[in-house]
PDB file of C-alpha atoms in Angstrom:
ATOM      1  CA  UNK A   1      98.502  97.039  96.501  1.00 58.00           C
ATOM      2  CA  UNK A   2      99.745  99.473  98.881  1.00 84.00           C
ATOM      3  CA  UNK A   3      97.079 101.407 101.430  1.00 90.00           C
ATOM      4  CA  UNK A   4      96.381 104.793 100.770  1.00 95.00           C
ATOM      5  CA  UNK A   5      95.299 107.271 103.584  1.00 96.00           C
ATOM      6  CA  UNK A   6      94.880 111.281 102.662  1.00 97.00           C
ATOM      7  CA  UNK A   7      96.308 114.180 104.908  1.00 97.00           C
ATOM      8  CA  UNK A   8      95.629 117.948 104.324  1.00 98.00           C
ATOM      9  CA  UNK A   9      98.842 119.912 105.455  1.00 98.00           C
ATOM     10  CA  UNK A  10      97.066 122.811 108.120  1.00 97.00           C
ATOM     11  CA  UNK A  11      98.905 125.720 109.563  1.00 96.00           C
ATOM     12  CA  UNK A  12      99.525 123.820 113.023  1.00 96.00           C
ATOM     13  CA  UNK A  13     101.937 121.448 110.502  1.00 96.00           C
ATOM     14  CA  UNK A  14     104.095 123.995 109.562  1.00 96.00           C
ATOM     15  CA  UNK A  15     107.645 125.469 111.260  1.00 95.00           C
ATOM     16  CA  UNK A  16     108.732 128.696 111.094  1.00 95.00           C
ATOM     17  CA  UNK A  17     109.767 128.553 107.177  1.00 94.00           C
ATOM     18  CA  UNK A  18     106.017 127.419 106.054  1.00 95.00           C
ATOM     19  CA  UNK A  19     106.754 123.689 105.226  1.00 95.00           C
ATOM     20  CA  UNK A  20     105.680 120.899 107.419  1.00 97.00           C
ATOM     21  CA  UNK A  21     108.119 120.502 110.480  1.00 95.00           C
ATOM     22  CA  UNK A  22     110.162 116.935 110.071  1.00 94.00           C
ATOM     23  CA  UNK A  23     108.615 115.776 113.386  1.00 94.00           C
ATOM     24  CA  UNK A  24     105.116 116.003 111.934  1.00 96.00           C
ATOM     25  CA  UNK A  25     106.121 113.523 109.215  1.00 97.00           C
ATOM     26  CA  UNK A  26     106.755 110.716 112.334  1.00 97.00           C
ATOM     27  CA  UNK A  27     102.611 111.498 112.999  1.00 97.00           C
ATOM     28  CA  UNK A  28     101.550 111.435 109.383  1.00 98.00           C
ATOM     29  CA  UNK A  29     103.511 107.987 108.895  1.00 97.00           C
ATOM     30  CA  UNK A  30     101.822 106.415 112.175  1.00 96.00           C
ATOM     31  CA  UNK A  31      98.093 108.198 111.081  1.00 96.00           C
ATOM     32  CA  UNK A  32      98.336 106.226 108.173  1.00 95.00           C
ATOM     33  CA  UNK A  33      99.459 102.934 109.884  1.00 92.00           C
ATOM     34  CA  UNK A  34      96.990 103.241 112.518  1.00 89.00           C
ATOM     35  CA  UNK A  35      94.226 103.640 109.496  1.00 91.00           C
ATOM     36  CA  UNK A  36      95.400 100.612 107.430  1.00 88.00           C
ATOM     37  CA  UNK A  37      95.009  98.420 110.588  1.00 83.00           C
ATOM     38  CA  UNK A  38      92.030  99.868 111.179  1.00 84.00           C
ATOM     39  CA  UNK A  39      90.582  99.373 107.952  1.00 84.00           C
ATOM     40  CA  UNK A  40      91.621  95.972 107.331  1.00 78.00           C
ATOM     41  CA  UNK A  41      91.247  94.353 110.843  1.00 69.00           C
ATOM     42  CA  UNK A  42      94.490  93.821 112.137  1.00 71.00           C
ATOM     43  CA  UNK A  43      93.578  96.283 114.649  1.00 75.00           C
ATOM     44  CA  UNK A  44      90.870  94.552 116.847  1.00 77.00           C
ATOM     45  CA  UNK A  45      92.632  90.839 116.234  1.00 77.00           C
ATOM     46  CA  UNK A  46      95.874  92.726 117.716  1.00 77.00           C
ATOM     47  CA  UNK A  47      93.537  93.888 120.652  1.00 78.00           C
ATOM     48  CA  UNK A  48      92.267  91.172 121.559  1.00 83.00           C
ATOM     49  CA  UNK A  49      95.466  88.758 121.409  1.00 83.00           C
ATOM     50  CA  UNK A  50      97.290  90.928 123.896  1.00 83.00           C
ATOM     51  CA  UNK A  51     100.041  91.997 120.739  1.00 86.00           C
ATOM     52  CA  UNK A  52     101.431  95.190 119.581  1.00 86.00           C
ATOM     53  CA  UNK A  53     103.521  96.979 117.102  1.00 87.00           C
ATOM     54  CA  UNK A  54     106.415  98.427 118.704  1.00 92.00           C
ATOM     55  CA  UNK A  55     108.007 100.675 116.228  1.00 96.00           C
ATOM     56  CA  UNK A  56     112.073 100.105 116.980  1.00 96.00           C
ATOM     57  CA  UNK A  57     113.369 102.137 114.189  1.00 98.00           C
ATOM     58  CA  UNK A  58     112.755 104.928 111.284  1.00 98.00           C
ATOM     59  CA  UNK A  59     114.579 105.963 108.617  1.00 98.00           C
ATOM     60  CA  UNK A  60     113.280 109.056 106.975  1.00 98.00           C
ATOM     61  CA  UNK A  61     114.138 110.846 103.411  1.00 98.00           C
ATOM     62  CA  UNK A  62     112.855 114.146 102.963  1.00 97.00           C
ATOM     63  CA  UNK A  63     112.540 114.890  99.311  1.00 97.00           C
ATOM     64  CA  UNK A  64     110.454 117.848  99.150  1.00 96.00           C
ATOM     65  CA  UNK A  65     108.626 120.296 101.481  1.00 96.00           C
ATOM     66  CA  UNK A  66     104.997 120.341 101.616  1.00 97.00           C
ATOM     67  CA  UNK A  67     102.920 123.462 102.143  1.00 97.00           C
ATOM     68  CA  UNK A  68      99.898 124.471 103.987  1.00 97.00           C
ATOM     69  CA  UNK A  69      96.934 123.386 101.964  1.00 97.00           C
ATOM     70  CA  UNK A  70      98.170 120.837  99.958  1.00 97.00           C
ATOM     71  CA  UNK A  71      97.048 117.111 100.091  1.00 98.00           C
ATOM     72  CA  UNK A  72      99.228 114.508 100.983  1.00 98.00           C
ATOM     73  CA  UNK A  73      98.742 110.779  99.968  1.00 98.00           C
ATOM     74  CA  UNK A  74     100.283 108.588 102.355  1.00 97.00           C
ATOM     75  CA  UNK A  75     101.078 104.998 100.597  1.00 95.00           C
ATOM     76  CA  UNK A  76     101.824 102.136 103.042  1.00 93.00           C
ATOM     77  CA  UNK A  77     102.963  98.672 102.715  1.00 91.00           C
ATOM     78  CA  UNK A  78     105.030  95.631 103.599  1.00 89.00           C
ATOM     79  CA  UNK A  79     108.748  95.333 102.637  1.00 92.00           C
ATOM     80  CA  UNK A  80     109.496  92.407 104.546  1.00 92.00           C
ATOM     81  CA  UNK A  81     109.504  90.268 107.442  1.00 93.00           C
ATOM     82  CA  UNK A  82     111.867  88.746 109.547  1.00 93.00           C
ATOM     83  CA  UNK A  83     112.154  86.473 111.967  1.00 94.00           C
ATOM     84  CA  UNK A  84     111.660  88.597 114.808  1.00 93.00           C
ATOM     85  CA  UNK A  85     110.842  92.478 113.081  1.00 95.00           C
ATOM     86  CA  UNK A  86     109.118  93.339 109.988  1.00 94.00           C
ATOM     87  CA  UNK A  87     109.724  96.423 107.779  1.00 95.00           C
ATOM     88  CA  UNK A  88     106.618  98.941 106.478  1.00 94.00           C
ATOM     89  CA  UNK A  89     107.461 101.296 103.704  1.00 96.00           C
ATOM     90  CA  UNK A  90     105.696 104.491 103.560  1.00 96.00           C
ATOM     91  CA  UNK A  91     105.780 106.644 100.916  1.00 97.00           C
ATOM     92  CA  UNK A  92     104.372 110.435 101.218  1.00 98.00           C
ATOM     93  CA  UNK A  93     103.110 111.718  97.787  1.00 97.00           C
ATOM     94  CA  UNK A  94     101.314 114.917  96.780  1.00 97.00           C
ATOM     95  CA  UNK A  95      97.994 113.645  95.744  1.00 95.00           C
ATOM     96  CA  UNK A  96      97.062 113.610  91.985  1.00 91.00           C
ATOM     97  CA  UNK A  97     100.982 114.065  91.642  1.00 92.00           C
ATOM     98  CA  UNK A  98     104.338 111.894  91.227  1.00 88.00           C
ATOM     99  CA  UNK A  99     106.208 114.040  93.441  1.00 96.00           C
ATOM    100  CA  UNK A 100     107.513 112.186  95.951  1.00 97.00           C
ATOM    101  CA  UNK A 101     107.534 114.338  99.688  1.00 98.00           C
ATOM    102  CA  UNK A 102     109.453 111.896 101.859  1.00 98.00           C
ATOM    103  CA  UNK A 103     110.000 107.924 101.829  1.00 98.00           C
ATOM    104  CA  UNK A 104     110.642 105.615 105.058  1.00 98.00           C
ATOM    105  CA  UNK A 105     111.212 102.750 106.239  1.00 97.00           C
ATOM    106  CA  UNK A 106     109.564 101.496 109.897  1.00 97.00           C
ATOM    107  CA  UNK A 107     111.252  98.478 111.378  1.00 97.00           C
ATOM    108  CA  UNK A 108     108.908  97.321 114.037  1.00 95.00           C
ATOM    109  CA  UNK A 109     108.190  94.007 116.252  1.00 95.00           C
ATOM    110  CA  UNK A 110     105.575  92.379 117.788  1.00 91.00           C
ATOM    111  CA  UNK A 111     105.837  92.630 121.537  1.00 91.00           C
ATOM    112  CA  UNK A 112     104.138  90.632 124.081  1.00 90.00           C
ATOM    113  CA  UNK A 113     103.321  92.631 127.363  1.00 83.00           C
ATOM    114  CA  UNK A 114     102.584  89.548 129.340  1.00 86.00           C
ATOM    115  CA  UNK A 115     106.451  87.741 128.344  1.00 89.00           C
ATOM    116  CA  UNK A 116     107.536  91.140 128.228  1.00 89.00           C
ATOM    117  CA  UNK A 117     109.590  90.678 125.009  1.00 91.00           C
ATOM    118  CA  UNK A 118     109.285  90.689 121.096  1.00 92.00           C
ATOM    119  CA  UNK A 119     107.743  87.547 119.865  1.00 93.00           C
ATOM    120  CA  UNK A 120     108.768  85.523 116.673  1.00 93.00           C
ATOM    121  CA  UNK A 121     106.857  86.699 113.386  1.00 92.00           C
ATOM    122  CA  UNK A 122     105.449  83.209 112.790  1.00 90.00           C
ATOM    123  CA  UNK A 123     102.304  81.022 112.018  1.00 88.00           C
ATOM    124  CA  UNK A 124      98.831  83.144 112.172  1.00 84.00           C
ATOM    125  CA  UNK A 125     101.003  86.174 113.455  1.00 83.00           C
ATOM    126  CA  UNK A 126     102.873  86.149 110.169  1.00 86.00           C
ATOM    127  CA  UNK A 127      99.768  85.150 108.197  1.00 84.00           C
ATOM    128  CA  UNK A 128      97.942  88.338 110.057  1.00 79.00           C
ATOM    129  CA  UNK A 129     101.109  90.479 109.067  1.00 80.00           C
ATOM    130  CA  UNK A 130     101.165  89.687 105.260  1.00 80.00           C
ATOM    131  CA  UNK A 131      97.210  90.013 105.081  1.00 76.00           C
ATOM    132  CA  UNK A 132      97.196  93.340 106.538  1.00 66.00           C
ATOM    133  CA  UNK A 133     100.115  94.749 104.629  1.00 59.00           C
ATOM    134  CA  UNK A 134      99.512  92.877 101.074  1.00 55.00           C
ATOM    135  CA  UNK A 135     101.985  93.943  98.254  1.00 49.00           C
ATOM    136  CA  UNK A 136     104.730  96.560  98.365  1.00 45.00           C
ATOM    137  CA  UNK A 137     104.412  99.985  98.011  1.00 47.00           C
TER     138      UNK A 137
END
């Protein structure tokens, strides 16, 4: 099951055309990922481990403008795990509707600051990632 985060569109999210500026979606998606990690217990584990998630690529497809006052629902789930990177898929929906506002694939690595490199996604680390993002979107 995907994790859900709600965000209300505010006036400061808008551009001159009266809809959410494309750059704001990066913030919305990041907010949803942080929310997921906090709620599912992964954030504490990562902070204690000295590891961090580092985004290396984001692909966003914009489907429909979001307008001031609309309530957005962001679904976040694991799409795939590779050897050194994984992909989280996120969908931004109008809450209460099947209308897709945007979709994104976010590729990340797990970075070890002490080693100054990305680590292999295996063992306890892989298990943690799979548990935190159980089920595809």
